[in-house]
XYZ file of C-alpha atoms in Angstrom:
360
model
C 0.000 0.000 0.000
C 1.156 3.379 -1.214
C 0.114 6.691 1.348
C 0.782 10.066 0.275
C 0.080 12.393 3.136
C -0.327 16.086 2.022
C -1.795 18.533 4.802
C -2.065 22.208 5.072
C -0.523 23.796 8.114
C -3.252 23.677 11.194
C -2.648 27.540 11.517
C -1.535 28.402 14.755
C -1.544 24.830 16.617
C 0.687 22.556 13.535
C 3.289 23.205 10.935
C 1.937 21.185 7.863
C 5.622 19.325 8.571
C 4.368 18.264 11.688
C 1.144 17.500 10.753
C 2.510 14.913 8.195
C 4.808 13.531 10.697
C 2.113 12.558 13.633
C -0.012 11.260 11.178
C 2.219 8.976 9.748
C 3.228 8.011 13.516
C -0.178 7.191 13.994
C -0.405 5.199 11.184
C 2.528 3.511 11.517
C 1.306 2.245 14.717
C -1.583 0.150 13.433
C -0.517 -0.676 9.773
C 2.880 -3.505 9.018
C 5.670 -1.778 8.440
C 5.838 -2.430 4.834
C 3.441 -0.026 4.142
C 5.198 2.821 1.849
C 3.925 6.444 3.176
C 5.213 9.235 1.455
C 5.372 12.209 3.449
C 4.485 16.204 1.204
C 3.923 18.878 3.876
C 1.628 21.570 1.582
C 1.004 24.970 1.734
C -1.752 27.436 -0.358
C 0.276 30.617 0.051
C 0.336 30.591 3.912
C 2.098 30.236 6.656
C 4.673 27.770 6.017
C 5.002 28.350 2.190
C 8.630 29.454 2.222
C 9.910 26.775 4.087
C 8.961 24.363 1.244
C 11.460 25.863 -0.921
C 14.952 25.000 -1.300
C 17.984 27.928 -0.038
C 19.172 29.455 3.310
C 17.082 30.395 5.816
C 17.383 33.966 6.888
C 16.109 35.131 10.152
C 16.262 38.918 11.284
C 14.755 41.007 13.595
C 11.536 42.703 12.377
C 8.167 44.195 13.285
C 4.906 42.292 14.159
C 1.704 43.324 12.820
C 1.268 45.734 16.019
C 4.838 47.497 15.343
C 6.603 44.968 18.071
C 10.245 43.923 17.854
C 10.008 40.421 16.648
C 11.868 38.037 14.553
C 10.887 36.674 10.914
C 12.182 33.854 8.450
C 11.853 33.757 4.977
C 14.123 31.468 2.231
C 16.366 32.920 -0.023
C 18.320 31.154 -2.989
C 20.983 32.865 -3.790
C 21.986 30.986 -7.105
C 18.719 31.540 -8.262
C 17.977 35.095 -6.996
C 14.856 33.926 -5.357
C 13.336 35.093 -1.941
C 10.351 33.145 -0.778
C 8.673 35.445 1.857
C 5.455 34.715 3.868
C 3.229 37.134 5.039
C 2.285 35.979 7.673
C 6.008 35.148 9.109
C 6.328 38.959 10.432
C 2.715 40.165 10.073
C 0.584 37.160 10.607
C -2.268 36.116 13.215
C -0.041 34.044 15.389
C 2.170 36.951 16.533
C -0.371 39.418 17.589
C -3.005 36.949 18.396
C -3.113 37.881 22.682
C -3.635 41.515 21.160
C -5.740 41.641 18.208
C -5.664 45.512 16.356
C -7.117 45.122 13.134
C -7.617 48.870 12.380
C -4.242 49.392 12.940
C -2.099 46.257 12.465
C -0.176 46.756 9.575
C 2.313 44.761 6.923
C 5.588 47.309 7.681
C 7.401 43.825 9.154
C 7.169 42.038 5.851
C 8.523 44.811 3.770
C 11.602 44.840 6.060
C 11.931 41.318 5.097
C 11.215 42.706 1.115
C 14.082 44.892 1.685
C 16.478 42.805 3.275
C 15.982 40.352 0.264
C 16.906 42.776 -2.448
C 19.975 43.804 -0.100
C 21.280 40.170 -0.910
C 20.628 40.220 -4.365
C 17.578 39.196 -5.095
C 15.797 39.714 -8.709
C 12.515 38.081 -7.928
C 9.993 37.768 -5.057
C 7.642 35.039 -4.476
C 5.374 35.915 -1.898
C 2.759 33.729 0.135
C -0.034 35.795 0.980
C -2.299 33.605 3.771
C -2.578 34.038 7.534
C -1.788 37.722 7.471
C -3.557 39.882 11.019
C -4.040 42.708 8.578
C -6.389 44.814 6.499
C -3.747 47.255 5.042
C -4.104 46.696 1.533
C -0.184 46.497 1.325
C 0.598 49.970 2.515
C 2.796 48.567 5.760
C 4.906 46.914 2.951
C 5.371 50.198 0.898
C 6.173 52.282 3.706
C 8.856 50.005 4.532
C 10.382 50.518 1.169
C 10.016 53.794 1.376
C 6.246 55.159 0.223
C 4.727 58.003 2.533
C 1.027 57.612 1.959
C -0.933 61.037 2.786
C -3.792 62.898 3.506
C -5.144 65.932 1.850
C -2.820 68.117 3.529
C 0.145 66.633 2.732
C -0.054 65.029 6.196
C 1.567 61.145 6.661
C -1.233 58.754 7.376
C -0.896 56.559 10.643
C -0.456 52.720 10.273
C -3.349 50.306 9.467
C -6.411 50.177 6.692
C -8.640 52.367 9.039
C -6.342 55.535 8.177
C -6.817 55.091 4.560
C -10.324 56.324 4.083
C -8.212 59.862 4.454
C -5.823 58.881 1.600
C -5.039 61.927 -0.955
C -1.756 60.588 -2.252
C 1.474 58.769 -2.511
C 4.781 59.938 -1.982
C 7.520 57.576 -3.780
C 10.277 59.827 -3.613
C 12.196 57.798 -1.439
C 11.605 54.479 -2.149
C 13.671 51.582 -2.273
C 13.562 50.769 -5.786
C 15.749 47.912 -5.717
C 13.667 46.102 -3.462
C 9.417 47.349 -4.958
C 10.855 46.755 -9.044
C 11.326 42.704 -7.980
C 9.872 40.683 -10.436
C 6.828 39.242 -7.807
C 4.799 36.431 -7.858
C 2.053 36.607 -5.239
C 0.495 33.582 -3.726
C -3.091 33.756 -2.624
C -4.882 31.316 -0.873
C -8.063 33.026 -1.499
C -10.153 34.324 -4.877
C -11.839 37.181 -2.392
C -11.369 40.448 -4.006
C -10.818 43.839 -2.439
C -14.083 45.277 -1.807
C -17.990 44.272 -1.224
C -19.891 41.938 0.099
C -17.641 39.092 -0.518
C -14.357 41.277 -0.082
C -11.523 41.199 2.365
C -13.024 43.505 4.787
C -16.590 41.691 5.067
C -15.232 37.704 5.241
C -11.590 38.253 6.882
C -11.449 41.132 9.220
C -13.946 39.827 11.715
C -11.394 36.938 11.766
C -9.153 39.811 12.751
C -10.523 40.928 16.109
C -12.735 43.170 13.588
C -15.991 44.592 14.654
C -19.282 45.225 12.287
C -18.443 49.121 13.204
C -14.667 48.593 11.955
C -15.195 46.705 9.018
C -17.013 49.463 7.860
C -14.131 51.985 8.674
C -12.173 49.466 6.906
C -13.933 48.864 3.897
C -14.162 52.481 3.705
C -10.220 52.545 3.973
C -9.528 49.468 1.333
C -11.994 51.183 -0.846
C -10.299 54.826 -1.041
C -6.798 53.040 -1.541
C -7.926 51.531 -4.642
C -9.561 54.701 -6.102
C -6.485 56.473 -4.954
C -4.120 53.535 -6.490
C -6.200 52.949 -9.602
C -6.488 49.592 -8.994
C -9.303 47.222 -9.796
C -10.976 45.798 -6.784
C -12.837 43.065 -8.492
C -10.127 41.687 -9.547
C -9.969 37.656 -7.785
C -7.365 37.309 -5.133
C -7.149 41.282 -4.692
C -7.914 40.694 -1.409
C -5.744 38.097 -0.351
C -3.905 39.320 2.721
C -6.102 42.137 3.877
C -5.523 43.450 0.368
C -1.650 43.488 0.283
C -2.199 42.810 -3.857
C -3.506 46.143 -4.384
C -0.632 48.066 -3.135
C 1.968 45.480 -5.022
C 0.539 45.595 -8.040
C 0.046 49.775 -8.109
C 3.891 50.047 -7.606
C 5.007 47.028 -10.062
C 2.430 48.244 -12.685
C 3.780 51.970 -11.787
C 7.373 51.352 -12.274
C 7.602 48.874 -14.971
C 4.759 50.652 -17.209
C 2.989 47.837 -17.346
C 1.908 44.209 -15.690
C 4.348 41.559 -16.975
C 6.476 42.064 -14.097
C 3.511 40.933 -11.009
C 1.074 37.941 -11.273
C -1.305 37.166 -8.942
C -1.938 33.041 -9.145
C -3.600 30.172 -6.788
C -0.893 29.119 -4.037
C -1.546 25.699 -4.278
C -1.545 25.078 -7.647
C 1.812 26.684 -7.903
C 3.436 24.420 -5.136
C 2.119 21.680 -6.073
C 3.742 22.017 -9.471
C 6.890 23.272 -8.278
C 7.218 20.442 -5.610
C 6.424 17.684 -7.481
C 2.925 16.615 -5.725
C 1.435 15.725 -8.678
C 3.732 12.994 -9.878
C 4.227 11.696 -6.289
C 0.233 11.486 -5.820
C -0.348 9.879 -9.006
C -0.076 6.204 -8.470
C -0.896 6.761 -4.760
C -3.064 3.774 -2.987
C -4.303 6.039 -0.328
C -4.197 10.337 -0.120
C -4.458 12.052 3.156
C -4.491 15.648 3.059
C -6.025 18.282 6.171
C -6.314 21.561 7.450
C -7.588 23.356 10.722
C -10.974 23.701 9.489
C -12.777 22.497 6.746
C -15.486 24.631 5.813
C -16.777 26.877 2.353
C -13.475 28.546 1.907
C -11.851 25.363 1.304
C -12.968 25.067 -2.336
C -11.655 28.128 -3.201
C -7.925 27.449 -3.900
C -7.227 25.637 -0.568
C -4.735 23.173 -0.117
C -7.272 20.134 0.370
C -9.179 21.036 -2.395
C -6.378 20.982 -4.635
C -4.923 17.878 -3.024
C -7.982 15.629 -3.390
C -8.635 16.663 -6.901
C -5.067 14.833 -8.187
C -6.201 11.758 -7.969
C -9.697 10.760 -7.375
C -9.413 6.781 -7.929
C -7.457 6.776 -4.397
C -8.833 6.434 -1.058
C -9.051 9.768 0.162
C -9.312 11.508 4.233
C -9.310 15.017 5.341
C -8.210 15.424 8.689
C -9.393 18.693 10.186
C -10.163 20.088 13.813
C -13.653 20.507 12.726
C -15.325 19.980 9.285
C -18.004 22.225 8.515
C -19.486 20.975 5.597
C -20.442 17.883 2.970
C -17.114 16.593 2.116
C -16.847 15.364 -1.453
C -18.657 12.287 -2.563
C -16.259 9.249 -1.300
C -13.916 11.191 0.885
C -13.707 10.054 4.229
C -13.491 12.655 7.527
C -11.257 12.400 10.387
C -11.923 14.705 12.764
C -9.956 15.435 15.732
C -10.340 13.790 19.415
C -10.503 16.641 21.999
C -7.500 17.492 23.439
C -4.660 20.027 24.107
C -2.364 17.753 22.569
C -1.810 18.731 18.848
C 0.288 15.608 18.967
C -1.800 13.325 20.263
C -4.869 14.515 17.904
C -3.296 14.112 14.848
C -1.262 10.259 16.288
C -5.002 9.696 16.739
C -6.183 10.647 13.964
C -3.587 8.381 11.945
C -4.875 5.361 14.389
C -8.373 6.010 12.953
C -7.026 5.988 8.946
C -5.503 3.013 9.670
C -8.068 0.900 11.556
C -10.656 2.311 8.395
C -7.958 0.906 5.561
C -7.872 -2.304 7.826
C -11.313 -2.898 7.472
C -11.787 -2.129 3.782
């Protein structure tokens, strides 16, 4: 029997590295030991993407999404010219999450890891946009590199997508060219655009420690950026990240005259390419894949999605902490015993898989 186990991180509580690991443990304790589990930690543009990438690991000291001294790692290959940077590594949820802000949390952390980057040498940027604690629209990253985004009276706008409801301008002056003309590729784990009903503000800041009162004032601010930015806010994936897109793709468009230098794609689709997951998958007996919570956002690009759609004639599972939803037609659902063990969940949860692929 062939396993290929491909999670998602578990967001705060599980690397997707670790995730794979215990499950396997778990499984490993029921099934003979000449069972063949292949082990493909995933990632859909979140947390964890850059570590999937080959080249050094830089850490430095940056800023948290609430301006606190912290430190960040992203992956940079230096033969290539590639940095792989996460969002959410400086200015994600799990840093700020005993003090949520989200009218004034703000992206400036990752852009010091932007800069740093270009510092070394790099030509391109992929970015993974999940898990950010913000609804900035980018402008934490740009300020880092340099931007001074004002009011009407020339006046420098505080941190945070509340501010930007008051936005009159952009001053580029000063920026860090080097590091904002990149070539970028940005990662989203989401097709939510900017604005609306179905936009950043609405679905993801109330995820954010936002209340109905400031995702209004945030709307309001994500709104005003991209009239001020000429930007489209329809556009799918615009929103990823509390809108960090918008603000990319102004200064790449803005600089280079044009698009060709910025995409925008599907995170998982990309890594599974680039890692090989398709090949691996293919001839695969069994196909475990999971994520923190399975629920409607997960056919929108996420990692399980993607994962169970490579090879349908397998025995599939989604492990999850809860699973809100129909799964697909023949998928099975694992989900996780109580307990304050991450550990012993997920061991569990590979007992489980393996008692079911005994009895079948």
């Amino acid at each position: 029997m062939r396993i290929v186990i491909a999670p998602d991180s578990f967001k705060t509580s599980a690397s997707a590295h670790d995730v794979a690991h215990h499950i396997a443990t778990g499984i490993r304790e029921v099934l003979s030991n000449d069972t063949e589990i292949i082990l493909h930690p995933m990632s859909d543009g979140g947390e964890g993407t850059s570590a999937l990438f080959a080249g050094e690991r830089i850490t430095l000291p940056t800023t948290d999404a609430l301006g606190r001294i912290t430190e960040a790692t992203y992956t940079y290959d230096a033969r290539n010219e590639i940095a792989y940077i996460d969002v959410a590594a400086a200015s994600g949820l799990k840093e700020v999450g005993d003090h949520l802000s989200p009218l004034t949390a703000d992206t400036f952390g990752t852009g010091a890891l932007i800069a740093d980057a270009a510092s070394r040498g790099a030509k391109r940027l992929i970015l993974g946009l999940g898990g950010s604690a913000t609804t900035d629209g980018g402008t934490g990253i740009l300020t880092a590199l340099g931007a001074n985004f004002l009011d009407a009276n020339g006046h420098s706008l505080p941190p945070g997508g509340a501010a930007l409801k008051r936005l009159a301008s952009v001053d580029i002056s000063r920026l860090n060219l080097q590091a904002a003309a990149m070539d970028m590729l940005m990662l989203a784990d989401v097709v939510t655009p900017a604005t609306g009903p179905d936009g950043t503000s609405a679905v993801y800041a109330p995820r954010k420690g936002a209340s109905a009162e400031d995702v209004n004032e945030l709307e309001a601010g994500i709104s005003q950026l991209c009239k001020v930015l000429n930007v489209n806010p329809e556009i799918p994936g615009m929103g990823a990240a509390g809108g960090v897109p918008i603000c990319l793709t102004w200064i790449s468009t803005t600089l280079h005259g044009g698009t060709d230098n910025i995409r925008l794609v599907p995170g998982a689709r990309v890594i599974v390419d680039v890692t090989g997951l398709k090949d691996e998958i293919a001839d695969a007996d069994v196909v475990i894949t999971g994520e923190g919570c399975y629920d409607s956002d997960t056919d929108m690009g996420k990692v399980v999605s993607v994962v169970l759609g490579l090879n349908p004639q397998a025995k599939q599972f989604v492990v999850a902490g809860r699973i809100d939803g129909p799964l697909p037609e023949g998928v099975r659902g694992i989900t996780l015993i109580n307990s304050n063990d991450v550990k012993k969940q997920l061991v569990r949860a590979g007992n489980k898989i393996a008692e079911q692929l005994i009895r079948d």
